[in-house]
XYZ file of N, CA and C in Angstrom:
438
model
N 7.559 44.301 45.129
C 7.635 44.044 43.702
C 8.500 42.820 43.406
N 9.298 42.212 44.253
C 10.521 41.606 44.013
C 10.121 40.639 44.250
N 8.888 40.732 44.921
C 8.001 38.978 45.402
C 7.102 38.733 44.790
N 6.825 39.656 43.357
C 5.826 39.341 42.486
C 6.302 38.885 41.001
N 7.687 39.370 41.114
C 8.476 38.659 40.208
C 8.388 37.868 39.355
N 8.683 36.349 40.383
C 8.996 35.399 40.187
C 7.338 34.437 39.519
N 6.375 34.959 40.619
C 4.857 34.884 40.017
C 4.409 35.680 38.772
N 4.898 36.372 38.100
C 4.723 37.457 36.884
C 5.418 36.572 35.664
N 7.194 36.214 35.837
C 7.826 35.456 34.949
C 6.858 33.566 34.760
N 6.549 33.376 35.806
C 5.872 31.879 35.754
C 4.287 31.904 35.089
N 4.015 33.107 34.894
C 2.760 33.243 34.526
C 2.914 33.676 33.328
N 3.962 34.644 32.812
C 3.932 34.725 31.467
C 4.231 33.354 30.245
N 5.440 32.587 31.183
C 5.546 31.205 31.176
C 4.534 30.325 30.313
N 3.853 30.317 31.241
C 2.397 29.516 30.794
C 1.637 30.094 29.859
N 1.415 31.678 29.468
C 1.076 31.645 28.628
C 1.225 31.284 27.729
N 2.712 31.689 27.101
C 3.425 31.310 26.010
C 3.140 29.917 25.330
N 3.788 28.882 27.011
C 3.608 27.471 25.788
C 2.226 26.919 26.044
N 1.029 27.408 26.848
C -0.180 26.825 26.250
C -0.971 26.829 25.124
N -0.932 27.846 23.715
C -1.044 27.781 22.550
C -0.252 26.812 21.781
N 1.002 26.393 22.019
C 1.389 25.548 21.508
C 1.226 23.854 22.096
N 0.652 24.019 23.185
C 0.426 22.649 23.527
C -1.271 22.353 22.990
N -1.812 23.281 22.817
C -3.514 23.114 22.327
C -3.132 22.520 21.202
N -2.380 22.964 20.170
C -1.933 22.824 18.881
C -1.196 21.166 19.038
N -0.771 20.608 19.864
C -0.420 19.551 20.153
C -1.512 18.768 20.397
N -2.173 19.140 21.507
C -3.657 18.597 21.453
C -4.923 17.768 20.353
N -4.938 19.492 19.698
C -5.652 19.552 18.689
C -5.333 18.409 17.682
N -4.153 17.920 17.281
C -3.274 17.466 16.365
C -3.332 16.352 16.563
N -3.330 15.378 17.833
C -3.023 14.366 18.246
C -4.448 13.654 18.848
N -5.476 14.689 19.268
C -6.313 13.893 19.585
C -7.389 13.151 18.895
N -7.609 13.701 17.952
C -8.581 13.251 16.526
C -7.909 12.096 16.056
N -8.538 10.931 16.072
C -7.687 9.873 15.364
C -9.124 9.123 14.794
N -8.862 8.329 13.826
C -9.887 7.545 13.075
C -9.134 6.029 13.055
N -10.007 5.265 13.009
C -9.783 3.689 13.101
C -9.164 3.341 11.387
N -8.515 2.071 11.736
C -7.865 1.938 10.410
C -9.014 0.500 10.304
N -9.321 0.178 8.628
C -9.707 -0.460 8.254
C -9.873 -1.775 8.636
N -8.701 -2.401 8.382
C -8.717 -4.012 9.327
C -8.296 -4.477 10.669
N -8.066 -3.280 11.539
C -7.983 -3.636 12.811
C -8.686 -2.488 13.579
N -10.128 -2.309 13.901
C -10.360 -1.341 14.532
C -10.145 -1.185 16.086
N -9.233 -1.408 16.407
C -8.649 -1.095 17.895
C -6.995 -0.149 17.699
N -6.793 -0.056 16.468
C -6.245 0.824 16.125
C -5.922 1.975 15.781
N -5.789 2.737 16.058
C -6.164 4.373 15.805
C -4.977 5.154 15.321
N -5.295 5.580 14.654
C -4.013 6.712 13.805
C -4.490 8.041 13.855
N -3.050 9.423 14.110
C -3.457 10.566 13.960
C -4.319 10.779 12.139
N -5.441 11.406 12.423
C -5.862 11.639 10.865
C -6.324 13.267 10.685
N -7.949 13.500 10.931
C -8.287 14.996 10.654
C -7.441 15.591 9.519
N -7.447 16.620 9.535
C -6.628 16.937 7.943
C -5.072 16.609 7.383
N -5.213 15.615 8.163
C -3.664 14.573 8.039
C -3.782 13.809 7.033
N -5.002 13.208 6.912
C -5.301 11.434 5.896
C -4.660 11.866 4.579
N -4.141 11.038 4.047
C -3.519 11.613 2.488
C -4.363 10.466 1.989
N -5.110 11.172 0.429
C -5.857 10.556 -0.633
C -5.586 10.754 -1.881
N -6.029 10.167 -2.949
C -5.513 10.234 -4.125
C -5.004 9.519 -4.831
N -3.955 9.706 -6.349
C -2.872 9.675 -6.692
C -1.744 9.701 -6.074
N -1.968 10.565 -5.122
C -0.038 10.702 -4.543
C 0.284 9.702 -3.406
N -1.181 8.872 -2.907
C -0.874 8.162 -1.975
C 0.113 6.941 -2.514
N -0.406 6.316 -4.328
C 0.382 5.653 -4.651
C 1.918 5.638 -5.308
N 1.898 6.831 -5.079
C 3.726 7.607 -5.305
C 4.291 7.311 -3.902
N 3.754 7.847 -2.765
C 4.623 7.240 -1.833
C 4.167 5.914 -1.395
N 3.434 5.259 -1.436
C 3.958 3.737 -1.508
C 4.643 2.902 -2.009
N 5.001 3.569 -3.431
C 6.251 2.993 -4.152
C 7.331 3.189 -3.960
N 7.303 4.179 -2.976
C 9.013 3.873 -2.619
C 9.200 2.855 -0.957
N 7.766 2.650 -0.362
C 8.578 1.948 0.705
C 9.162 0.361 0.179
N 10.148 0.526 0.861
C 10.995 -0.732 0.870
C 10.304 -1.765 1.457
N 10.420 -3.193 0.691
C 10.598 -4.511 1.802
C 8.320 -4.282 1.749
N 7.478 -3.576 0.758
C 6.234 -3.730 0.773
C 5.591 -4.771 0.141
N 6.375 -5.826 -0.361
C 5.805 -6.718 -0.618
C 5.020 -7.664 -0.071
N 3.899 -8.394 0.110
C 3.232 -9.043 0.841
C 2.251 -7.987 1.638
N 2.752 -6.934 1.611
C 1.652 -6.072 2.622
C 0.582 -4.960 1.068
N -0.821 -4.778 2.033
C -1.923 -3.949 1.042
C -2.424 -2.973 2.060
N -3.607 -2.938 1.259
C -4.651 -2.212 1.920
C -3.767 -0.790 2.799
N -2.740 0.310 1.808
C -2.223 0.909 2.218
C -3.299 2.397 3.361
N -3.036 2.775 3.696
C -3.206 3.855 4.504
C -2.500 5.491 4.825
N -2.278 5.978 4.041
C -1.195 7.530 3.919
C -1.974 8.644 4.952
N -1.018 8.844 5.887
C -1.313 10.070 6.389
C -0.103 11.188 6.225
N 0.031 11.962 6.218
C 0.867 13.599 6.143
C 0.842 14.255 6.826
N 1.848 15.013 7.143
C 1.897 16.299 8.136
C 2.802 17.462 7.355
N 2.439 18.658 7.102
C 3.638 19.164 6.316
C 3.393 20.495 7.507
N 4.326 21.417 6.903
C 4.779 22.479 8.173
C 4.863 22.734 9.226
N 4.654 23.092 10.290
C 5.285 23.221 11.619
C 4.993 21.617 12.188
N 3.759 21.662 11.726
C 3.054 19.969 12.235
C 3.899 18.513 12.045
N 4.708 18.752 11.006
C 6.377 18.037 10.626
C 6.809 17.929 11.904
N 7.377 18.796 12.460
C 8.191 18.879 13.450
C 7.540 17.661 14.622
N 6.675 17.291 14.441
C 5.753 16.521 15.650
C 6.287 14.798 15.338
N 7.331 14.726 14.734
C 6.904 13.389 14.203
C 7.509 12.249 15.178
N 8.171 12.375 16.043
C 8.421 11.513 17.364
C 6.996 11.629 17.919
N 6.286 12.568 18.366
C 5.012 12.284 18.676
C 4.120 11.681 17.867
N 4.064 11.528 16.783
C 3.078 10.941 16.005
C 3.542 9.195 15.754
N 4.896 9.147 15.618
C 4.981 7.650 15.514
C 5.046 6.893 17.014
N 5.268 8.039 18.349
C 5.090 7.095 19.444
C 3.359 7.122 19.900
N 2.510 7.683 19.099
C 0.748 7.362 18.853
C 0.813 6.095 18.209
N 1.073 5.942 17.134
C 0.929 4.764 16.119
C 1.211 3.812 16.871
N 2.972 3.689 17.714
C 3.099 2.945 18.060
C 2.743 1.890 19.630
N 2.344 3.241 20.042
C 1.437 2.822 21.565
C 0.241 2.264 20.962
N -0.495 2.912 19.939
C -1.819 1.981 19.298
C -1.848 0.549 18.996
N -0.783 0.447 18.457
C -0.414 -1.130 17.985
C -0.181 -1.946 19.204
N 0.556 -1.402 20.034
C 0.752 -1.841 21.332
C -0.268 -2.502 22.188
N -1.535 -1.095 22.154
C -2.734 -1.911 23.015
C -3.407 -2.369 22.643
N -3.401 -2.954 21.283
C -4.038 -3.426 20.194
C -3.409 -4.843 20.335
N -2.510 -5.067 21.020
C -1.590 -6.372 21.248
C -0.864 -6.863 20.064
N -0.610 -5.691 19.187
C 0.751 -5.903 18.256
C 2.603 -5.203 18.887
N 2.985 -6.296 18.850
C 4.650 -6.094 19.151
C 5.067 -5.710 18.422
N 6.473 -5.133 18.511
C 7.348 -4.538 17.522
C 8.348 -5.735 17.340
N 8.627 -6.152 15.951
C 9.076 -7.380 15.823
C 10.462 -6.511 15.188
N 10.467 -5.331 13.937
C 11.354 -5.223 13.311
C 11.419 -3.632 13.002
N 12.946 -3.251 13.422
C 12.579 -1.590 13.142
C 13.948 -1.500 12.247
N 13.921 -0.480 10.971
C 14.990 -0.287 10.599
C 15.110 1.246 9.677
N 16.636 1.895 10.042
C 16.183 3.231 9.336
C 17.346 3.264 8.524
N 17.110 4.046 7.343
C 18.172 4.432 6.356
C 18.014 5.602 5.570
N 18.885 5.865 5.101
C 18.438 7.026 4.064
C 18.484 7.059 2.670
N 17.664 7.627 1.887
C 17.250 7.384 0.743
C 17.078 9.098 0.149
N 18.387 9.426 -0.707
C 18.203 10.841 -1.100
C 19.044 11.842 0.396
N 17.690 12.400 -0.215
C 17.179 13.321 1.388
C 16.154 13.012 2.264
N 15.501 12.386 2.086
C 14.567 11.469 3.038
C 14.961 10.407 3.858
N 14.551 10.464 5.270
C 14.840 9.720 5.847
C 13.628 8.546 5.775
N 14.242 7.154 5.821
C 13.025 6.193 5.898
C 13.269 5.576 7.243
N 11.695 5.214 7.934
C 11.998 4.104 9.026
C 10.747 3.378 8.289
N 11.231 1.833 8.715
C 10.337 0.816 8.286
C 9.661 0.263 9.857
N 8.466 0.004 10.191
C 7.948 -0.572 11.561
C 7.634 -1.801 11.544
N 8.182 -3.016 11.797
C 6.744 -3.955 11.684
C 6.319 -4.361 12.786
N 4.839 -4.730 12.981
C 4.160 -5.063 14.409
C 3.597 -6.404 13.796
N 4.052 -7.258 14.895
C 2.912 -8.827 14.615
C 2.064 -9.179 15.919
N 1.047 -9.397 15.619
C 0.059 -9.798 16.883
C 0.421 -11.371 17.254
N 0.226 -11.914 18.513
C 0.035 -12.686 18.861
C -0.715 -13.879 17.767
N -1.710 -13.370 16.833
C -2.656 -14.712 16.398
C -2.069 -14.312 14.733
N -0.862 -13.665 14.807
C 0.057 -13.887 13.372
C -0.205 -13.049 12.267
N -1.245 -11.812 12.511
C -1.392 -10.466 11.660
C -0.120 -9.823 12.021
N 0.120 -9.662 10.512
C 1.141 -8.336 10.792
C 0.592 -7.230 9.981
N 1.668 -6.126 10.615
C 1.055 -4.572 10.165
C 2.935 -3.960 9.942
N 2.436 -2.952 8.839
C 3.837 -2.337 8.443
C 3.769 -0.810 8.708
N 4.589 -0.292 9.390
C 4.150 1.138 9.503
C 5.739 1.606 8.731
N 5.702 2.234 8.031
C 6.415 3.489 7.275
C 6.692 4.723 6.812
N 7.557 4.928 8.026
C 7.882 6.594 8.153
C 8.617 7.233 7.318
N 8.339 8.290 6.402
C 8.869 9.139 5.521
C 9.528 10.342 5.811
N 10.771 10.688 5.979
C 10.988 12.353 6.434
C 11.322 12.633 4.930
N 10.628 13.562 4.752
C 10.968 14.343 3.377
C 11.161 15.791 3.743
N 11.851 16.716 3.225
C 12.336 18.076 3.207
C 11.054 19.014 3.621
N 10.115 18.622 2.861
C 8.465 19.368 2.950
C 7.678 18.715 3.680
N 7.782 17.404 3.965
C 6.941 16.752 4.714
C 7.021 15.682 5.550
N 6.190 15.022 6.361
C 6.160 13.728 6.691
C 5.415 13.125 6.600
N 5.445 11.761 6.046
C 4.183 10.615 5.726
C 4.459 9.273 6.258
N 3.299 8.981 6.666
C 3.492 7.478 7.591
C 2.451 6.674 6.445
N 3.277 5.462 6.378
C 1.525 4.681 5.796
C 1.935 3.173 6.616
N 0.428 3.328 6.467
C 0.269 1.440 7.056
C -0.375 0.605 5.975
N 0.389 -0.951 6.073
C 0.197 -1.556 5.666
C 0.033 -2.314 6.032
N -1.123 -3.718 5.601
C -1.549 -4.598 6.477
C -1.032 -6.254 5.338
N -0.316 -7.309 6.068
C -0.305 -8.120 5.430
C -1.409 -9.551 5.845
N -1.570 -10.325 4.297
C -2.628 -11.090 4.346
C -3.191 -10.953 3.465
């Protein structure tokens, strides 16, 4: 029994966190192309934020001048918690997309945390990515300048 142990605890193991890694999966692998750079891909599926409220949180990112053609995605409840994974997607995208990270900066505003991203390509597009931590949620939007 004492040698089945250790194979019993490693197996319950795996059960446990493979529902939560599907859910990681699930979450991260669906992505849709963004408008003016399609070699870009962002988490979306029931993430994309539309509407009215997309232009409430664009008014608060900082430093959006010169940039359009916004893009809002969301994550609210447990899916929040993912958001180092979701901005190191964005930002590996931009990456093989051959946009650099030229400028990163974070502050706080309220209770929300803001990070500002910017990526410039080689042939002088830039892209703005802006991360929102809010109490209920998280929202990234991109912005493209030009």
């Amino acid at each position: 029994m004492r040698k089945l142990l250790p194979f019993v605890l490693a197996l319950l193991a795996l059960v446990a966190v493979a529902p939560a890694q599907t859910l990681v999966e699930v979450q991260l692998v669906t992505a849709t192309a963004l408008k003016l750079d399609s070699q870009i891909r962002l988490p979306s599926g029931s993430y994309r934020a539309l509407g009215p409220g997309v232009k409430r949180w664009v008014a608060k990112v900082r430093g959006r001048e010169g940039f359009g053609n916004w893009e809002a995605y969301a994550a609210r409840g447990i899916a929040r918690n993912l958001r180092n994974a979701y901005v190191h997607q964005v930002a590996s995208a931009f990456a093989v997309a051959g946009y650099l990270l030229g400028e990163q900066k974070t502050f706080q505003v309220g209770q929300e945390r803001h990070t500002r991203y910017v990526f410039e390509s080689m042939d002088g597009k830039r892209a703005l990515l802006y991360v929102i931590e809010a109490p209920d949620a998280l929202v990234w939007l991109v912005g493209w300048a030009g």
